[in-house]
XYZ file of C-alpha atoms in Angstrom:
368
model
C 0.207 -0.256 -0.094
C 2.914 2.502 0.780
C 4.539 1.890 -2.452
C 1.179 2.883 -4.063
C 1.129 6.049 -1.938
C 4.768 6.591 -2.875
C 4.194 6.343 -6.621
C 1.000 8.765 -6.571
C 2.547 11.243 -4.098
C 5.668 11.667 -6.733
C 3.410 11.688 -9.434
C 1.400 14.453 -8.125
C 4.173 16.706 -6.861
C 6.268 16.171 -10.489
C 2.999 16.978 -12.496
C 1.600 19.806 -10.517
C 5.371 21.295 -10.313
C 6.134 20.567 -13.811
C 3.194 21.622 -15.683
C 3.832 25.274 -15.281
C 7.537 24.630 -16.523
C 5.635 22.831 -19.643
C 3.320 25.861 -20.212
C 6.527 28.290 -20.208
C 8.420 26.012 -22.727
C 5.417 25.344 -24.879
C 4.507 29.122 -24.765
C 8.269 30.051 -25.712
C 8.083 27.365 -28.541
C 4.931 29.260 -29.657
C 3.177 25.493 -29.500
C -0.303 27.224 -29.315
C -3.937 25.483 -29.835
C -5.037 26.153 -33.273
C -8.860 26.493 -33.103
C -10.905 25.872 -35.928
C -13.344 28.861 -36.891
C -17.080 29.341 -37.895
C -18.319 26.714 -35.246
C -19.492 29.206 -33.191
C -18.784 27.848 -29.856
C -18.541 30.226 -27.078
C -15.820 27.752 -25.369
C -13.374 28.435 -28.190
C -13.290 32.388 -27.604
C -10.181 33.502 -25.843
C -8.739 29.851 -26.572
C -6.373 30.213 -29.510
C -2.850 30.172 -28.405
C -2.909 28.109 -25.414
C -0.261 25.514 -25.202
C -1.036 22.334 -25.886
C 1.008 18.720 -25.797
C 0.403 19.347 -21.718
C 0.162 15.281 -21.823
C 3.925 15.283 -21.847
C 3.797 16.709 -18.410
C 1.565 14.012 -16.733
C 2.736 11.208 -19.088
C 6.733 12.057 -17.805
C 5.505 12.547 -14.142
C 3.655 8.808 -13.987
C 6.814 6.907 -15.599
C 9.103 8.692 -12.985
C 6.208 7.920 -10.205
C 6.446 4.343 -11.133
C 10.634 4.100 -10.912
C 9.755 5.638 -7.622
C 7.250 3.244 -6.296
C 9.939 0.411 -7.227
C 12.434 2.257 -4.878
C 9.902 2.458 -2.213
C 9.388 -1.722 -2.771
C 12.841 -2.270 -2.478
C 12.195 -1.208 1.511
C 9.040 -2.902 2.319
C 7.609 -6.120 2.794
C 5.642 -6.162 -0.019
C 8.428 -6.889 -2.332
C 7.984 -10.392 -0.964
C 5.531 -11.208 -3.412
C 6.452 -8.389 -6.037
C 9.033 -8.159 -8.599
C 11.806 -5.228 -7.988
C 12.563 -4.871 -11.483
C 9.939 -3.611 -14.189
C 7.635 -6.317 -15.108
C 5.868 -7.183 -18.480
C 2.978 -5.758 -17.101
C 4.559 -2.318 -16.686
C 6.088 -2.520 -19.940
C 2.744 -3.018 -21.392
C 1.181 -0.536 -19.698
C 3.515 2.782 -19.822
C 4.434 1.519 -23.231
C 0.836 2.098 -24.244
C 0.684 5.281 -22.231
C 3.949 6.722 -24.028
C 3.574 5.268 -27.401
C -0.224 6.451 -27.872
C 1.126 9.517 -26.399
C 3.535 9.855 -29.294
C 0.656 9.416 -31.905
C -1.055 11.836 -30.235
C 2.231 14.065 -29.935
C 2.739 13.883 -33.844
C -0.558 15.158 -34.413
C -0.332 17.999 -32.160
C 2.958 18.797 -33.576
C 1.547 19.109 -37.273
C -1.360 21.546 -35.998
C 1.247 23.709 -34.265
C 3.561 23.651 -37.001
C 0.785 24.417 -39.847
C -0.710 26.889 -37.526
C -4.296 25.124 -38.336
C -6.221 22.283 -36.664
C -5.219 19.978 -39.419
C -2.808 17.433 -37.926
C -2.254 13.741 -38.701
C -5.069 12.326 -41.021
C -7.663 10.231 -39.631
C -6.535 7.204 -41.032
C -2.662 7.879 -40.033
C -3.765 8.610 -36.356
C -5.798 5.435 -36.798
C -2.798 3.553 -38.314
C -0.320 4.741 -35.544
C -2.848 3.439 -32.725
C -3.150 0.093 -34.664
C 0.653 -0.250 -34.475
C 1.013 0.540 -31.350
C -1.614 -1.549 -30.072
C -0.669 -4.837 -32.279
C 2.786 -4.559 -30.877
C 1.811 -4.600 -27.246
C -0.889 -6.837 -27.831
C 1.476 -9.283 -28.992
C 3.609 -8.822 -25.818
C 0.615 -8.965 -23.380
C -0.358 -12.268 -25.126
C 2.904 -14.024 -26.111
C 5.342 -12.935 -23.472
C 4.465 -15.002 -20.286
C 6.042 -15.051 -16.694
C 8.012 -17.926 -15.236
C 4.699 -19.258 -14.128
C 3.144 -19.000 -17.799
C 1.174 -15.852 -16.597
C 0.586 -13.246 -19.532
C -0.673 -9.895 -19.172
C -3.800 -10.397 -21.125
C -5.940 -13.545 -21.352
C -7.390 -15.438 -24.418
C -10.667 -15.086 -22.856
C -12.958 -12.254 -22.987
C -13.659 -10.749 -19.614
C -16.295 -9.282 -17.405
C -15.150 -9.255 -14.001
C -13.069 -11.891 -14.555
C -12.023 -14.374 -17.514
C -15.594 -15.723 -19.049
C -14.634 -19.597 -19.352
C -16.766 -19.958 -22.220
C -15.727 -16.813 -24.537
C -12.100 -18.022 -25.376
C -11.087 -16.579 -28.532
C -7.128 -17.850 -28.855
C -4.102 -15.713 -28.550
C -4.851 -14.076 -32.117
C -8.452 -13.237 -31.401
C -7.316 -11.517 -28.203
C -4.799 -9.550 -29.741
C -7.454 -8.175 -31.877
C -9.635 -7.557 -28.919
C -6.612 -6.100 -27.385
C -6.159 -3.613 -30.392
C -9.760 -2.837 -30.413
C -10.188 -1.951 -26.814
C -7.060 0.398 -26.849
C -7.960 2.103 -30.188
C -11.655 2.591 -28.628
C -10.509 4.078 -25.288
C -7.891 6.234 -26.799
C -10.381 7.441 -29.530
C -12.964 7.934 -26.698
C -11.062 10.010 -24.028
C -9.909 12.149 -27.370
C -13.217 12.706 -28.032
C -14.110 13.761 -24.553
C -11.371 16.521 -24.597
C -12.691 19.401 -25.618
C -13.599 21.878 -22.887
C -11.241 23.194 -20.010
C -10.539 19.688 -17.479
C -13.573 17.418 -19.046
C -11.399 14.948 -20.171
C -8.489 15.287 -17.253
C -11.522 14.851 -14.653
C -13.208 11.989 -16.159
C -9.888 10.409 -16.368
C -8.837 10.652 -12.905
C -12.310 8.790 -11.986
C -11.582 6.272 -14.158
C -7.968 5.746 -13.428
C -8.568 6.091 -9.736
C -11.172 3.089 -10.319
C -8.406 0.814 -11.666
C -6.121 1.823 -8.679
C -8.552 0.185 -6.726
C -9.499 -2.709 -8.709
C -5.597 -3.254 -9.168
C -5.132 -3.134 -5.312
C -7.907 -5.039 -4.330
C -6.536 -8.076 -6.669
C -3.487 -7.784 -5.247
C -4.627 -8.784 -1.775
C -6.791 -11.322 -2.981
C -4.142 -12.638 -5.599
C -3.195 -15.894 -6.766
C 0.216 -15.209 -6.863
C 0.108 -14.732 -3.303
C 0.594 -18.554 -2.448
C -0.322 -17.727 1.535
C -3.483 -16.282 0.498
C -4.464 -18.810 -2.345
C -4.004 -21.792 0.029
C -6.207 -20.559 2.500
C -8.903 -19.073 0.474
C -11.214 -20.835 -2.748
C -10.912 -17.485 -4.802
C -8.223 -15.524 -5.788
C -7.856 -13.211 -9.088
C -5.946 -14.519 -12.022
C -3.907 -11.594 -13.042
C -0.328 -11.011 -13.324
C 1.408 -8.260 -11.262
C -1.614 -6.442 -10.048
C 0.641 -4.465 -7.746
C 2.134 -2.864 -10.559
C -1.375 -1.986 -12.164
C -2.124 -0.419 -8.869
C 1.079 1.647 -8.853
C 0.703 2.841 -12.529
C -3.106 3.567 -12.180
C -3.040 5.597 -8.938
C 0.362 7.293 -10.140
C -1.336 8.478 -13.356
C -4.686 9.509 -11.358
C -2.571 11.389 -9.092
C -0.402 12.860 -12.112
C -3.590 14.053 -13.805
C -5.000 15.700 -10.384
C -1.725 17.608 -10.477
C -2.504 18.814 -14.122
C -6.031 19.423 -13.719
C -4.999 22.258 -11.661
C -3.678 24.205 -14.621
C -6.112 22.638 -16.882
C -9.569 23.659 -15.446
C -11.331 26.386 -16.603
C -9.671 28.779 -17.456
C -7.240 26.543 -18.681
C -3.894 27.516 -19.031
C -2.470 24.479 -21.364
C -4.364 21.890 -23.016
C -3.517 17.936 -22.639
C -3.949 18.151 -26.500
C -4.098 14.549 -28.151
C -0.741 13.607 -26.740
C -2.442 13.164 -23.221
C -5.726 12.059 -24.566
C -4.583 9.333 -26.909
C -2.182 8.440 -24.157
C -4.572 8.275 -21.409
C -6.809 6.117 -23.542
C -4.261 3.779 -24.244
C -3.335 3.387 -20.904
C -7.008 3.021 -19.612
C -7.629 0.370 -22.392
C -4.527 -1.376 -21.298
C -5.900 -1.513 -17.484
C -9.280 -2.857 -18.538
C -7.358 -6.113 -20.424
C -4.643 -6.388 -17.933
C -7.225 -6.420 -14.818
C -9.629 -9.090 -16.831
C -12.155 -6.482 -16.842
C -12.699 -5.463 -20.587
C -16.448 -5.545 -20.550
C -16.730 -3.640 -17.327
C -14.789 -1.054 -18.370
C -17.756 -0.237 -20.560
C -19.183 0.680 -17.684
C -16.402 2.327 -15.744
C -15.401 4.207 -18.793
C -19.154 5.218 -19.538
C -18.881 8.692 -20.205
C -16.327 8.047 -22.941
C -18.721 5.740 -24.507
C -21.525 7.660 -24.445
C -19.594 10.533 -25.907
C -18.433 8.417 -28.428
C -21.609 7.054 -29.082
C -22.825 10.290 -29.683
C -20.798 10.655 -32.613
C -21.591 7.610 -34.046
C -25.074 8.310 -33.948
C -24.729 11.614 -35.420
C -22.677 10.278 -38.168
C -25.218 7.761 -39.110
C -27.965 10.075 -39.145
C -26.753 12.545 -41.012
C -25.620 9.913 -43.888
C -28.704 8.109 -43.914
C -31.530 10.909 -43.445
C -29.696 13.715 -43.747
C -30.684 15.087 -40.441
C -28.701 15.545 -37.139
C -29.608 14.027 -33.818
C -27.786 16.643 -32.116
C -26.884 20.241 -32.704
C -23.359 18.987 -32.992
C -21.023 16.207 -31.784
C -19.468 15.408 -29.632
C -22.042 15.344 -26.946
C -20.347 18.402 -24.877
C -20.955 20.803 -27.879
C -24.309 20.153 -28.027
C -25.010 21.455 -24.696
C -22.811 24.324 -25.385
C -25.082 25.040 -28.499
C -28.028 24.771 -26.155
C -26.589 27.243 -23.772
C -25.030 25.667 -20.999
C -21.859 27.301 -19.800
C -19.065 25.396 -20.232
C -18.113 25.227 -16.396
C -21.834 23.650 -16.066
C -21.506 21.002 -18.635
C -17.986 20.026 -17.330
C -18.869 19.549 -13.716
C -22.056 17.689 -14.962
C -20.120 15.357 -16.853
C -17.849 14.536 -14.107
C -20.873 13.672 -12.108
C -22.136 11.202 -14.847
C -18.186 9.577 -15.044
C -18.385 9.349 -11.249
C -21.663 7.409 -11.260
C -20.544 5.248 -14.188
C -17.310 4.401 -11.866
C -19.433 3.833 -8.765
C -21.768 1.547 -10.790
C -18.623 -0.396 -12.179
C -16.843 -0.758 -9.048
C -20.060 -1.905 -7.381
C -20.864 -4.701 -9.743
C -16.564 -5.527 -9.312
C -17.164 -5.746 -5.722
C -20.551 -7.483 -5.810
C -19.180 -9.980 -7.678
C -16.452 -10.829 -5.181
C -19.009 -11.221 -2.222
C -21.207 -13.048 -4.096
C -18.308 -15.922 -5.298
C -16.684 -15.493 -1.286
C -20.525 -15.445 0.319
């Protein structure tokens, strides 16, 4: 537990005090956010030129915090059932965070360089996500620990693996890639109002920190616990999962101090794609793939608003919403930016609470 707290504290401090440095650096480099004109959105007024690529701050903070967490592990009893060096789970999760962030960074860089909102093409962005997802999906399914455990499973999971939904390794890699791409694009679509995606991500990452730590306390890898109990979680390196999720959540809290309205820096696609990739990786590694649809419910709702809008317009020529993603529909309906953000955070919190409730109720049902 103390190692998780150390990682979270280090991430928060680095992000809180590192983000102003990022603001000054990106301002000096004139890496301001280009704003697409003609949309009629109140939130666009005065935002042109605000530094972007802020996701670099919390990604770097999380990586350093993970290292600090492992330093703490070397002096704690917890090291007896946790590897002291980087595990494959950590490499997959942090790799997704960093390299999905790199795809987003390329998009942000092109926007800044061209001084318009056209970065990577949609195909280029999807291709980048596909390459990253496939690479780490193969690592998650084909690289096993000494006891044969892999980061991801060959089964589709809800709260744990569903035994009759065995899709094999190739099928699992495909599912892995789909989850990473869906989550990264979901967080990216949610970004757009000051603090909206950051706050929602904090809630989701916090939920996965709790899930990871709960699985660590009831882990099949803990032989003392496994011998004494009929039920344990078949996951790989749950303490690593808890540390990374807690560190990322805390780093986002530090970033939110500067990203909340009026934002002094935007996370950009760097942060949004990175966060989505990490959340997707957490879902797969904790064997909660389908549960992530509920835990990340706000991202799903906003993504579906875009899908519904596109289908409706292409089939009927009519729009269901004034504008998509959904947050902009409410802007055009006259809601203030802060009202939308706070209410969407409430929706995200409700989704997280339902997801955690289902997770814990499953544990009670099995143990009871």
